Amino acid sequence: MIKRVVFNQKGGVGKSSIAVNLAAISAARGKRTLVVDLDPQCNSSHYLLGEGYQDIAPDIRDFFEQTLTFQLNPQGPEYFVHQTEYENLYLMPANSALGDLQSKLESKHKIYKLRDALDKLADQYDVVYIDTPPAFNFFTLSALVAAERCLIPFDCDEFARQALYSLLANVHETREDHNEALDVEGIVVNQYQPRASLPKRIVQELLDDDLPVLKTQLSASVKMKESHDHTCPLIYLAPKHKLTQQFEALFEELPH
Ligand SMILES: Nc1ncnc2c1ncn2[C@@H]1O[C@H](COP(=O)(O)OP(=O)(O)OP(=O)(O)O)[C@@H](O)[C@H]1O
Ligand SMILES: [Mg+2]
């Protein structure tokens, strides 16, 4: 099973959009694909489940809560996974109250629980995509501990470029301390506007610094917002659209 986390501490750079759309392509190509939503904003869960997303239980909060109390017969991780309406696409949904558990989970050192759960699911899924909140907290750390590959969406902003170095330092520290299997597989340039000079210069600076910028760049397009509004991944909403084709090219660029 390929275990991929989509991570950037900066908000609104495209983590959920990228996690869900790559997962949807993967599933459409016949891979059993699991999305784990660790963000209390629940954007990926909403995107994949539609309007009723808050009524789906059990969710990732129930999973973590279970780790806090001893149980003779705990539920296996598959108990918290739900099938979506898309073939081969499964979801462990988030919960807006996830943050309530954070300090307890931290003080009880539950940082390896997600990794253990994914290990148990390894022969049931070909790939897992973990969507993370815009923070470096217990949940993102759990994801970085559980994953082997890390995708970093980047929105071509100068502040984002500066923040990238501390982000990469956090990933490398996690690798040293908890998970030597973790690799940054690439920076995904998102919302790229090829005609503007600033994004071009910023991307060139990343390349000059030898950062692993992926070849495929994702354009800024209103289709993305439409896709969220319709709670329908791009490959189903607009299979021929340029942005969809870019997502497919990005998918091909990565191991799958
Ligand atoms: N390529 C794109 N073109 C146009 N809009 C985009 C693109 N990618 C993302 N967006 C928009 O930007 C917003 C943020 O995207 P998204 O929710 O995927 O980011 P995020 O990093 O997951 O945010 P958060 O940190 O809050 O979880 C959304 O409104 C989305 O529709
Ligand atoms: Mg998000």
PDB file of C-alpha atoms and ligand atoms in Angstrom:
ATOM      1  CA  MET A   1       0.000   0.000   0.000  1.00  0.00           C
ATOM      2  CA  ILE A   2       1.275   3.431  -0.928  1.00  0.00           C
ATOM      3  CA  LYS A   3       0.866   5.843   1.998  1.00  0.00           C
ATOM      4  CA  ARG A   4       0.840   9.451   0.937  1.00  0.00           C
ATOM      5  CA  VAL A   5       0.257  12.540   3.071  1.00  0.00           C
ATOM      6  CA  VAL A   6      -0.662  15.911   1.601  1.00  0.00           C
ATOM      7  CA  PHE A   7       0.824  18.481   3.945  1.00  0.00           C
ATOM      8  CA  ASN A   8       1.419  22.203   4.211  1.00  0.00           C
ATOM      9  CA  GLN A   9       1.044  24.234   7.376  1.00  0.00           C
ATOM     10  CA  LYS A  10      -0.208  27.123   5.290  1.00  0.00           C
ATOM     11  CA  GLY A  11      -3.982  27.220   4.815  1.00  0.00           C
ATOM     12  CA  GLY A  12      -5.779  27.261   1.503  1.00  0.00           C
ATOM     13  CA  VAL A  13      -2.932  26.009  -0.683  1.00  0.00           C
ATOM     14  CA  GLY A  14      -4.895  23.084  -2.137  1.00  0.00           C
ATOM     15  CA  LYS A  15      -4.240  20.165   0.220  1.00  0.00           C
ATOM     16  CA  SER A  16      -7.824  18.892   0.236  1.00  0.00           C
ATOM     17  CA  SER A  17      -8.330  19.572  -3.460  1.00  0.00           C
ATOM     18  CA  ILE A  18      -5.192  17.640  -4.340  1.00  0.00           C
ATOM     19  CA  ALA A  19      -5.774  14.757  -1.920  1.00  0.00           C
ATOM     20  CA  VAL A  20      -9.345  14.200  -3.123  1.00  0.00           C
ATOM     21  CA  ASN A  21      -8.734  14.648  -6.842  1.00  0.00           C
ATOM     22  CA  LEU A  22      -5.677  12.402  -6.959  1.00  0.00           C
ATOM     23  CA  ALA A  23      -7.558   9.820  -4.884  1.00  0.00           C
ATOM     24  CA  ALA A  24     -10.556  10.001  -7.230  1.00  0.00           C
ATOM     25  CA  ILE A  25      -8.330   9.430 -10.266  1.00  0.00           C
ATOM     26  CA  SER A  26      -6.609   6.545  -8.511  1.00  0.00           C
ATOM     27  CA  ALA A  27      -9.971   4.933  -7.705  1.00  0.00           C
ATOM     28  CA  ALA A  28     -11.271   5.508 -11.225  1.00  0.00           C
ATOM     29  CA  ARG A  29      -8.205   3.657 -12.530  1.00  0.00           C
ATOM     30  CA  GLY A  30      -9.209   0.647 -10.478  1.00  0.00           C
ATOM     31  CA  LYS A  31      -7.011   1.086  -7.402  1.00  0.00           C
ATOM     32  CA  ARG A  32      -8.648   0.533  -4.053  1.00  0.00           C
ATOM     33  CA  THR A  33      -8.130   3.965  -2.610  1.00  0.00           C
ATOM     34  CA  LEU A  34      -8.639   5.286   0.908  1.00  0.00           C
ATOM     35  CA  VAL A  35      -8.787   8.939   1.918  1.00  0.00           C
ATOM     36  CA  VAL A  36      -8.152   9.753   5.579  1.00  0.00           C
ATOM     37  CA  ASP A  37      -9.406  13.198   6.582  1.00  0.00           C
ATOM     38  CA  LEU A  38      -7.559  14.520   9.636  1.00  0.00           C
ATOM     39  CA  ASP A  39      -8.796  18.091   9.363  1.00  0.00           C
ATOM     40  CA  PRO A  40     -11.636  19.253  11.682  1.00  0.00           C
ATOM     41  CA  GLN A  41     -12.734  21.561   8.845  1.00  0.00           C
ATOM     42  CA  CYS A  42     -13.872  18.278   7.175  1.00  0.00           C
ATOM     43  CA  ASN A  43     -13.331  19.643   3.648  1.00  0.00           C
ATOM     44  CA  SER A  44     -12.333  16.316   2.101  1.00  0.00           C
ATOM     45  CA  SER A  45     -15.181  14.529   3.858  1.00  0.00           C
ATOM     46  CA  HIS A  46     -17.658  17.110   2.582  1.00  0.00           C
ATOM     47  CA  TYR A  47     -16.154  16.954  -0.912  1.00  0.00           C
ATOM     48  CA  LEU A  48     -16.472  13.160  -1.074  1.00  0.00           C
ATOM     49  CA  LEU A  49     -19.673  12.538   0.838  1.00  0.00           C
ATOM     50  CA  GLY A  50     -21.744  15.571  -0.119  1.00  0.00           C
ATOM     51  CA  GLU A  51     -24.119  17.440   2.150  1.00  0.00           C
ATOM     52  CA  GLY A  52     -24.786  14.624   4.583  1.00  0.00           C
ATOM     53  CA  TYR A  53     -21.134  14.329   5.550  1.00  0.00           C
ATOM     54  CA  GLN A  54     -21.704  15.291   9.209  1.00  0.00           C
ATOM     55  CA  ASP A  55     -24.148  12.441   9.721  1.00  0.00           C
ATOM     56  CA  ILE A  56     -21.699   9.722   8.792  1.00  0.00           C
ATOM     57  CA  ALA A  57     -20.401   7.777  11.776  1.00  0.00           C
ATOM     58  CA  PRO A  58     -18.109   6.369  13.053  1.00  0.00           C
ATOM     59  CA  ASP A  59     -15.353   8.774  12.044  1.00  0.00           C
ATOM     60  CA  ILE A  60     -11.707   9.515  12.715  1.00  0.00           C
ATOM     61  CA  ARG A  61     -12.590  11.130  16.061  1.00  0.00           C
ATOM     62  CA  ASP A  62     -14.183   7.870  17.189  1.00  0.00           C
ATOM     63  CA  PHE A  63     -11.071   6.066  16.038  1.00  0.00           C
ATOM     64  CA  PHE A  64      -8.770   8.267  18.130  1.00  0.00           C
ATOM     65  CA  GLU A  65     -11.156   8.263  21.083  1.00  0.00           C
ATOM     66  CA  GLN A  66     -11.053   4.489  21.130  1.00  0.00           C
ATOM     67  CA  THR A  67      -7.287   4.612  21.599  1.00  0.00           C
ATOM     68  CA  LEU A  68      -7.746   6.604  24.821  1.00  0.00           C
ATOM     69  CA  THR A  69      -9.712   3.991  26.734  1.00  0.00           C
ATOM     70  CA  PHE A  70      -8.739   0.400  27.228  1.00  0.00           C
ATOM     71  CA  GLN A  71     -11.106  -1.984  25.474  1.00  0.00           C
ATOM     72  CA  LEU A  72     -11.034  -5.727  25.507  1.00  0.00           C
ATOM     73  CA  ASN A  73     -12.211  -5.971  21.908  1.00  0.00           C
ATOM     74  CA  PRO A  74     -11.480  -2.694  20.159  1.00  0.00           C
ATOM     75  CA  GLN A  75     -12.945  -2.092  16.719  1.00  0.00           C
ATOM     76  CA  GLY A  76     -10.509  -2.691  13.874  1.00  0.00           C
ATOM     77  CA  PRO A  77      -9.622   0.289  11.671  1.00  0.00           C
ATOM     78  CA  GLU A  78     -11.979  -0.864   8.874  1.00  0.00           C
ATOM     79  CA  TYR A  79     -14.889  -0.070  11.213  1.00  0.00           C
ATOM     80  CA  PHE A  80     -14.178   3.659  10.697  1.00  0.00           C
ATOM     81  CA  VAL A  81     -13.978   3.452   6.899  1.00  0.00           C
ATOM     82  CA  HIS A  82     -16.973   4.278   4.693  1.00  0.00           C
ATOM     83  CA  GLN A  83     -17.563   3.619   1.032  1.00  0.00           C
ATOM     84  CA  THR A  84     -18.177   6.726  -1.069  1.00  0.00           C
ATOM     85  CA  GLU A  85     -20.524   6.843  -4.055  1.00  0.00           C
ATOM     86  CA  TYR A  86     -17.481   6.408  -6.307  1.00  0.00           C
ATOM     87  CA  GLU A  87     -16.269   2.917  -7.094  1.00  0.00           C
ATOM     88  CA  ASN A  88     -13.069   1.894  -5.244  1.00  0.00           C
ATOM     89  CA  LEU A  89     -13.027   5.117  -3.237  1.00  0.00           C
ATOM     90  CA  TYR A  90     -13.252   4.889   0.552  1.00  0.00           C
ATOM     91  CA  LEU A  91     -13.071   7.467   3.304  1.00  0.00           C
ATOM     92  CA  MET A  92     -12.246   7.710   6.974  1.00  0.00           C
ATOM     93  CA  PRO A  93     -14.155  10.948   7.596  1.00  0.00           C
ATOM     94  CA  ALA A  94     -13.116  13.789   9.875  1.00  0.00           C
ATOM     95  CA  ASN A  95     -15.151  15.354  12.664  1.00  0.00           C
ATOM     96  CA  SER A  96     -15.352  19.024  13.574  1.00  0.00           C
ATOM     97  CA  ALA A  97     -14.774  18.188  17.247  1.00  0.00           C
ATOM     98  CA  LEU A  98     -11.533  16.336  16.546  1.00  0.00           C
ATOM     99  CA  GLY A  99      -9.502  19.081  18.228  1.00  0.00           C
ATOM    100  CA  ASP A 100     -11.083  18.324  21.630  1.00  0.00           C
ATOM    101  CA  LEU A 101      -9.051  15.148  21.841  1.00  0.00           C
ATOM    102  CA  GLN A 102      -5.741  16.658  20.897  1.00  0.00           C
ATOM    103  CA  SER A 103      -4.199  17.346  24.314  1.00  0.00           C
ATOM    104  CA  LYS A 104      -5.280  13.945  25.683  1.00  0.00           C
ATOM    105  CA  LEU A 105      -3.870  12.167  22.644  1.00  0.00           C
ATOM    106  CA  GLU A 106      -0.626  14.089  23.004  1.00  0.00           C
ATOM    107  CA  SER A 107      -0.202  13.467  26.702  1.00  0.00           C
ATOM    108  CA  LYS A 108      -0.928   9.781  26.227  1.00  0.00           C
ATOM    109  CA  HIS A 109       1.557   9.505  23.341  1.00  0.00           C
ATOM    110  CA  LYS A 110      -0.895   8.218  20.725  1.00  0.00           C
ATOM    111  CA  ILE A 111       1.237   9.432  17.853  1.00  0.00           C
ATOM    112  CA  TYR A 112       1.709   5.932  16.373  1.00  0.00           C
ATOM    113  CA  LYS A 113      -1.959   4.915  16.424  1.00  0.00           C
ATOM    114  CA  LEU A 114      -2.772   6.078  12.908  1.00  0.00           C
ATOM    115  CA  ARG A 115       0.307   4.311  11.555  1.00  0.00           C
ATOM    116  CA  ASP A 116      -0.713   1.082  13.319  1.00  0.00           C
ATOM    117  CA  ALA A 117      -4.218   1.396  11.881  1.00  0.00           C
ATOM    118  CA  LEU A 118      -2.973   1.899   8.336  1.00  0.00           C
ATOM    119  CA  ASP A 119      -0.605  -1.042   8.714  1.00  0.00           C
ATOM    120  CA  LYS A 120      -3.636  -3.192   9.531  1.00  0.00           C
ATOM    121  CA  LEU A 121      -5.388  -1.955   6.383  1.00  0.00           C
ATOM    122  CA  ALA A 122      -2.369  -2.469   4.144  1.00  0.00           C
ATOM    123  CA  ASP A 123      -3.699  -5.517   2.316  1.00  0.00           C
ATOM    124  CA  GLN A 124      -7.166  -4.019   1.781  1.00  0.00           C
ATOM    125  CA  TYR A 125      -6.159  -0.842  -0.077  1.00  0.00           C
ATOM    126  CA  ASP A 126      -3.643  -0.070  -2.803  1.00  0.00           C
ATOM    127  CA  VAL A 127      -3.117   3.503  -1.721  1.00  0.00           C
ATOM    128  CA  VAL A 128      -4.067   5.893   1.037  1.00  0.00           C
ATOM    129  CA  TYR A 129      -4.184   9.681   0.790  1.00  0.00           C
ATOM    130  CA  ILE A 130      -4.074  11.542   4.093  1.00  0.00           C
ATOM    131  CA  ASP A 131      -5.450  15.080   4.132  1.00  0.00           C
ATOM    132  CA  THR A 132      -4.141  17.254   6.955  1.00  0.00           C
ATOM    133  CA  PRO A 133      -5.139  20.500   8.684  1.00  0.00           C
ATOM    134  CA  PRO A 134      -3.156  23.709   8.103  1.00  0.00           C
ATOM    135  CA  ALA A 135      -1.059  23.283  11.244  1.00  0.00           C
ATOM    136  CA  PHE A 136       1.850  21.301  12.593  1.00  0.00           C
ATOM    137  CA  ASN A 137      -0.005  19.568  15.401  1.00  0.00           C
ATOM    138  CA  PHE A 138      -0.697  16.099  16.769  1.00  0.00           C
ATOM    139  CA  PHE A 139      -2.811  15.143  13.759  1.00  0.00           C
ATOM    140  CA  THR A 140      -0.365  16.272  11.090  1.00  0.00           C
ATOM    141  CA  LEU A 141       2.451  14.632  13.009  1.00  0.00           C
ATOM    142  CA  SER A 142       0.426  11.392  13.180  1.00  0.00           C
ATOM    143  CA  ALA A 143       0.022  11.591   9.412  1.00  0.00           C
ATOM    144  CA  LEU A 144       3.725  12.218   8.812  1.00  0.00           C
ATOM    145  CA  VAL A 145       4.531   9.292  11.088  1.00  0.00           C
ATOM    146  CA  ALA A 146       2.079   7.037   9.227  1.00  0.00           C
ATOM    147  CA  ALA A 147       2.993   7.982   5.663  1.00  0.00           C
ATOM    148  CA  GLU A 148       5.943   7.179   3.449  1.00  0.00           C
ATOM    149  CA  ARG A 149       5.439   9.876   0.867  1.00  0.00           C
ATOM    150  CA  CYS A 150       4.738  13.531   1.384  1.00  0.00           C
ATOM    151  CA  LEU A 151       3.254  15.870  -1.210  1.00  0.00           C
ATOM    152  CA  ILE A 152       3.514  19.583  -0.515  1.00  0.00           C
ATOM    153  CA  PRO A 153       1.073  21.860  -2.322  1.00  0.00           C
ATOM    154  CA  PHE A 154       2.507  25.299  -2.955  1.00  0.00           C
ATOM    155  CA  ASP A 155       0.602  28.380  -4.060  1.00  0.00           C
ATOM    156  CA  CYS A 156       3.405  30.511  -5.533  1.00  0.00           C
ATOM    157  CA  ASP A 157       3.279  33.115  -2.802  1.00  0.00           C
ATOM    158  CA  GLU A 158       6.474  34.729  -1.502  1.00  0.00           C
ATOM    159  CA  PHE A 159       5.512  34.130   2.150  1.00  0.00           C
ATOM    160  CA  ALA A 160       4.684  30.551   1.275  1.00  0.00           C
ATOM    161  CA  ARG A 161       8.157  30.174  -0.208  1.00  0.00           C
ATOM    162  CA  GLN A 162       9.764  31.381   2.994  1.00  0.00           C
ATOM    163  CA  ALA A 163       7.515  29.118   5.071  1.00  0.00           C
ATOM    164  CA  LEU A 164       8.502  26.150   2.894  1.00  0.00           C
ATOM    165  CA  TYR A 165      11.907  25.940   4.559  1.00  0.00           C
ATOM    166  CA  SER A 166      10.517  25.571   8.068  1.00  0.00           C
ATOM    167  CA  LEU A 167       7.946  23.124   6.709  1.00  0.00           C
ATOM    168  CA  LEU A 168      10.679  20.986   5.149  1.00  0.00           C
ATOM    169  CA  ALA A 169      12.625  21.195   8.415  1.00  0.00           C
ATOM    170  CA  ASN A 170       9.568  19.842  10.245  1.00  0.00           C
ATOM    171  CA  VAL A 171       9.262  16.975   7.781  1.00  0.00           C
ATOM    172  CA  HIS A 172      12.946  16.131   8.140  1.00  0.00           C
ATOM    173  CA  GLU A 173      12.771  16.297  11.919  1.00  0.00           C
ATOM    174  CA  THR A 174       9.785  13.926  11.874  1.00  0.00           C
ATOM    175  CA  ARG A 175      11.784  11.613   9.645  1.00  0.00           C
ATOM    176  CA  GLU A 176      14.758  11.655  12.061  1.00  0.00           C
ATOM    177  CA  ASP A 177      12.660  11.197  15.183  1.00  0.00           C
ATOM    178  CA  HIS A 178       9.832   8.891  14.152  1.00  0.00           C
ATOM    179  CA  ASN A 179       9.749   7.653  10.588  1.00  0.00           C
ATOM    180  CA  GLU A 180      12.830   7.016   8.520  1.00  0.00           C
ATOM    181  CA  ALA A 181      10.633   5.797   5.643  1.00  0.00           C
ATOM    182  CA  LEU A 182       9.237   9.291   5.095  1.00  0.00           C
ATOM    183  CA  ASP A 183      10.217  11.020   1.851  1.00  0.00           C
ATOM    184  CA  VAL A 184       9.202  14.344   0.386  1.00  0.00           C
ATOM    185  CA  GLU A 185       8.115  13.188  -3.038  1.00  0.00           C
ATOM    186  CA  GLY A 186       7.467  16.611  -4.355  1.00  0.00           C
ATOM    187  CA  ILE A 187       6.196  20.137  -4.218  1.00  0.00           C
ATOM    188  CA  VAL A 188       3.011  20.598  -6.246  1.00  0.00           C
ATOM    189  CA  VAL A 189       2.741  24.036  -7.762  1.00  0.00           C
ATOM    190  CA  ASN A 190      -0.947  24.904  -7.506  1.00  0.00           C
ATOM    191  CA  GLN A 191      -3.066  27.811  -8.751  1.00  0.00           C
ATOM    192  CA  TYR A 192      -0.305  28.576 -11.209  1.00  0.00           C
ATOM    193  CA  GLN A 193      -0.793  31.581 -13.470  1.00  0.00           C
ATOM    194  CA  PRO A 194       1.734  31.196 -16.269  1.00  0.00           C
ATOM    195  CA  ARG A 195       1.218  34.712 -17.593  1.00  0.00           C
ATOM    196  CA  ALA A 196       2.098  36.415 -14.311  1.00  0.00           C
ATOM    197  CA  SER A 197       5.796  37.024 -13.722  1.00  0.00           C
ATOM    198  CA  LEU A 198       5.883  36.640  -9.925  1.00  0.00           C
ATOM    199  CA  PRO A 199       4.822  32.958  -9.783  1.00  0.00           C
ATOM    200  CA  LYS A 200       7.311  32.121 -12.514  1.00  0.00           C
ATOM    201  CA  ARG A 201      10.116  33.781 -10.575  1.00  0.00           C
ATOM    202  CA  ILE A 202       9.119  32.111  -7.307  1.00  0.00           C
ATOM    203  CA  VAL A 203       9.027  28.648  -8.901  1.00  0.00           C
ATOM    204  CA  GLN A 204      12.432  29.310 -10.474  1.00  0.00           C
ATOM    205  CA  GLU A 205      13.791  30.186  -7.028  1.00  0.00           C
ATOM    206  CA  LEU A 206      12.573  26.849  -5.686  1.00  0.00           C
ATOM    207  CA  LEU A 207      14.299  25.057  -8.559  1.00  0.00           C
ATOM    208  CA  ASP A 208      17.489  27.067  -7.984  1.00  0.00           C
ATOM    209  CA  ASP A 209      17.415  25.879  -4.371  1.00  0.00           C
ATOM    210  CA  ASP A 210      17.242  22.268  -5.627  1.00  0.00           C
ATOM    211  CA  LEU A 211      13.819  21.696  -4.131  1.00  0.00           C
ATOM    212  CA  PRO A 212      11.885  18.746  -5.589  1.00  0.00           C
ATOM    213  CA  VAL A 213       9.308  20.672  -7.610  1.00  0.00           C
ATOM    214  CA  LEU A 214       7.088  18.307  -9.583  1.00  0.00           C
ATOM    215  CA  LYS A 215       6.874  18.837 -13.313  1.00  0.00           C
ATOM    216  CA  THR A 216       3.107  19.080 -13.517  1.00  0.00           C
ATOM    217  CA  GLN A 217       1.727  22.437 -12.449  1.00  0.00           C
ATOM    218  CA  LEU A 218      -1.941  22.892 -11.606  1.00  0.00           C
ATOM    219  CA  SER A 219      -3.576  25.967 -13.106  1.00  0.00           C
ATOM    220  CA  ALA A 220      -5.890  28.290 -11.273  1.00  0.00           C
ATOM    221  CA  SER A 221      -9.396  27.554 -12.533  1.00  0.00           C
ATOM    222  CA  VAL A 222     -12.960  28.246 -11.386  1.00  0.00           C
ATOM    223  CA  LYS A 223     -13.659  24.556 -12.136  1.00  0.00           C
ATOM    224  CA  MET A 224     -12.038  23.741  -8.814  1.00  0.00           C
ATOM    225  CA  LYS A 225     -14.537  25.794  -6.872  1.00  0.00           C
ATOM    226  CA  GLU A 226     -17.378  24.316  -8.946  1.00  0.00           C
ATOM    227  CA  SER A 227     -16.086  20.861  -8.159  1.00  0.00           C
ATOM    228  CA  HIS A 228     -16.175  21.632  -4.401  1.00  0.00           C
ATOM    229  CA  ASP A 229     -19.615  23.252  -4.708  1.00  0.00           C
ATOM    230  CA  HIS A 230     -20.994  20.202  -6.525  1.00  0.00           C
ATOM    231  CA  THR A 231     -19.113  17.913  -4.135  1.00  0.00           C
ATOM    232  CA  CYS A 232     -17.930  16.039  -7.179  1.00  0.00           C
ATOM    233  CA  PRO A 233     -14.260  15.329  -7.989  1.00  0.00           C
ATOM    234  CA  LEU A 234     -13.014  16.836 -11.233  1.00  0.00           C
ATOM    235  CA  ILE A 235     -12.607  13.532 -13.034  1.00  0.00           C
ATOM    236  CA  TYR A 236     -16.379  13.030 -12.739  1.00  0.00           C
ATOM    237  CA  LEU A 237     -17.480  16.671 -12.996  1.00  0.00           C
ATOM    238  CA  ALA A 238     -15.319  17.747 -15.915  1.00  0.00           C
ATOM    239  CA  PRO A 239     -13.344  14.815 -17.347  1.00  0.00           C
ATOM    240  CA  LYS A 240     -12.058  16.777 -20.344  1.00  0.00           C
ATOM    241  CA  HIS A 241     -11.161  20.007 -18.550  1.00  0.00           C
ATOM    242  CA  LYS A 242      -7.574  21.287 -18.600  1.00  0.00           C
ATOM    243  CA  LEU A 243      -7.296  21.175 -14.802  1.00  0.00           C
ATOM    244  CA  THR A 244      -8.532  17.564 -14.775  1.00  0.00           C
ATOM    245  CA  GLN A 245      -5.901  16.677 -17.369  1.00  0.00           C
ATOM    246  CA  GLN A 246      -3.251  18.345 -15.233  1.00  0.00           C
ATOM    247  CA  PHE A 247      -4.375  16.260 -12.250  1.00  0.00           C
ATOM    248  CA  GLU A 248      -4.112  13.150 -14.414  1.00  0.00           C
ATOM    249  CA  ALA A 249      -0.607  14.165 -15.479  1.00  0.00           C
ATOM    250  CA  LEU A 250       0.323  14.739 -11.832  1.00  0.00           C
ATOM    251  CA  PHE A 251      -1.111  11.325 -10.966  1.00  0.00           C
ATOM    252  CA  GLU A 252       1.037   9.736 -13.690  1.00  0.00           C
ATOM    253  CA  GLU A 253       4.118  11.545 -12.419  1.00  0.00           C
ATOM    254  CA  LEU A 254       3.764   9.880  -9.002  1.00  0.00           C
ATOM    255  CA  PRO A 255       4.061   6.186  -8.092  1.00  0.00           C
ATOM    256  CA  HIS A 256       0.554   4.684  -8.072  1.00  0.00           C
TER     257      HIS A 256
HETATM  258  N1  LIG B   1      -6.131  25.032  -8.919  1.00  0.00           N
HETATM  259  C1  LIG B   1      -7.062  25.773  -8.306  1.00  0.00           C
HETATM  260  N2  LIG B   1      -7.740  26.723  -9.005  1.00  0.00           N
HETATM  261  C2  LIG B   1      -8.680  27.477  -8.402  1.00  0.00           C
HETATM  262  N3  LIG B   1      -9.009  27.369  -7.116  1.00  0.00           N
HETATM  263  C3  LIG B   1      -8.367  26.458  -6.374  1.00  0.00           C
HETATM  264  C4  LIG B   1      -7.360  25.610  -6.909  1.00  0.00           C
HETATM  265  N4  LIG B   1      -6.911  24.792  -5.922  1.00  0.00           N
HETATM  266  C5  LIG B   1      -7.610  25.111  -4.823  1.00  0.00           C
HETATM  267  N5  LIG B   1      -8.474  26.111  -5.081  1.00  0.00           N
HETATM  268  C6  LIG B   1      -9.415  26.754  -4.152  1.00  0.00           C
HETATM  269  O1  LIG B   1      -8.693  27.252  -3.061  1.00  0.00           O
HETATM  270  C7  LIG B   1      -9.399  27.019  -1.860  1.00  0.00           C
HETATM  271  C8  LIG B   1      -8.518  26.209  -0.910  1.00  0.00           C
HETATM  272  O2  LIG B   1      -8.334  24.921  -1.457  1.00  0.00           O
HETATM  273  P1  LIG B   1      -8.219  23.665  -0.495  1.00  0.00           P
HETATM  274  O3  LIG B   1      -9.367  23.629   0.448  1.00  0.00           O
HETATM  275  O4  LIG B   1      -7.957  22.476  -1.329  1.00  0.00           O
HETATM  276  O5  LIG B   1      -6.892  24.067   0.302  1.00  0.00           O
HETATM  277  P2  LIG B   1      -6.354  23.462   1.674  1.00  0.00           P
HETATM  278  O6  LIG B   1      -4.871  23.605   1.664  1.00  0.00           O
HETATM  279  O7  LIG B   1      -6.894  22.097   1.868  1.00  0.00           O
HETATM  280  O8  LIG B   1      -7.008  24.463   2.718  1.00  0.00           O
HETATM  281  P3  LIG B   1      -6.963  24.265   4.326  1.00  0.00           P
HETATM  282  O9  LIG B   1      -5.576  24.588   4.738  1.00  0.00           O
HETATM  283  O10 LIG B   1      -7.978  25.249   4.831  1.00  0.00           O
HETATM  284  O11 LIG B   1      -7.330  22.843   4.601  1.00  0.00           O
HETATM  285  C9  LIG B   1     -10.694  26.314  -2.223  1.00  0.00           C
HETATM  286  O12 LIG B   1     -11.721  27.277  -2.289  1.00  0.00           O
HETATM  287  C10 LIG B   1     -10.423  25.743  -3.600  1.00  0.00           C
HETATM  288  O13 LIG B   1     -11.591  25.700  -4.390  1.00  0.00           O
HETATM  289 MG    MG B   2      -7.907  21.297   3.484  1.00  0.00          MG
END
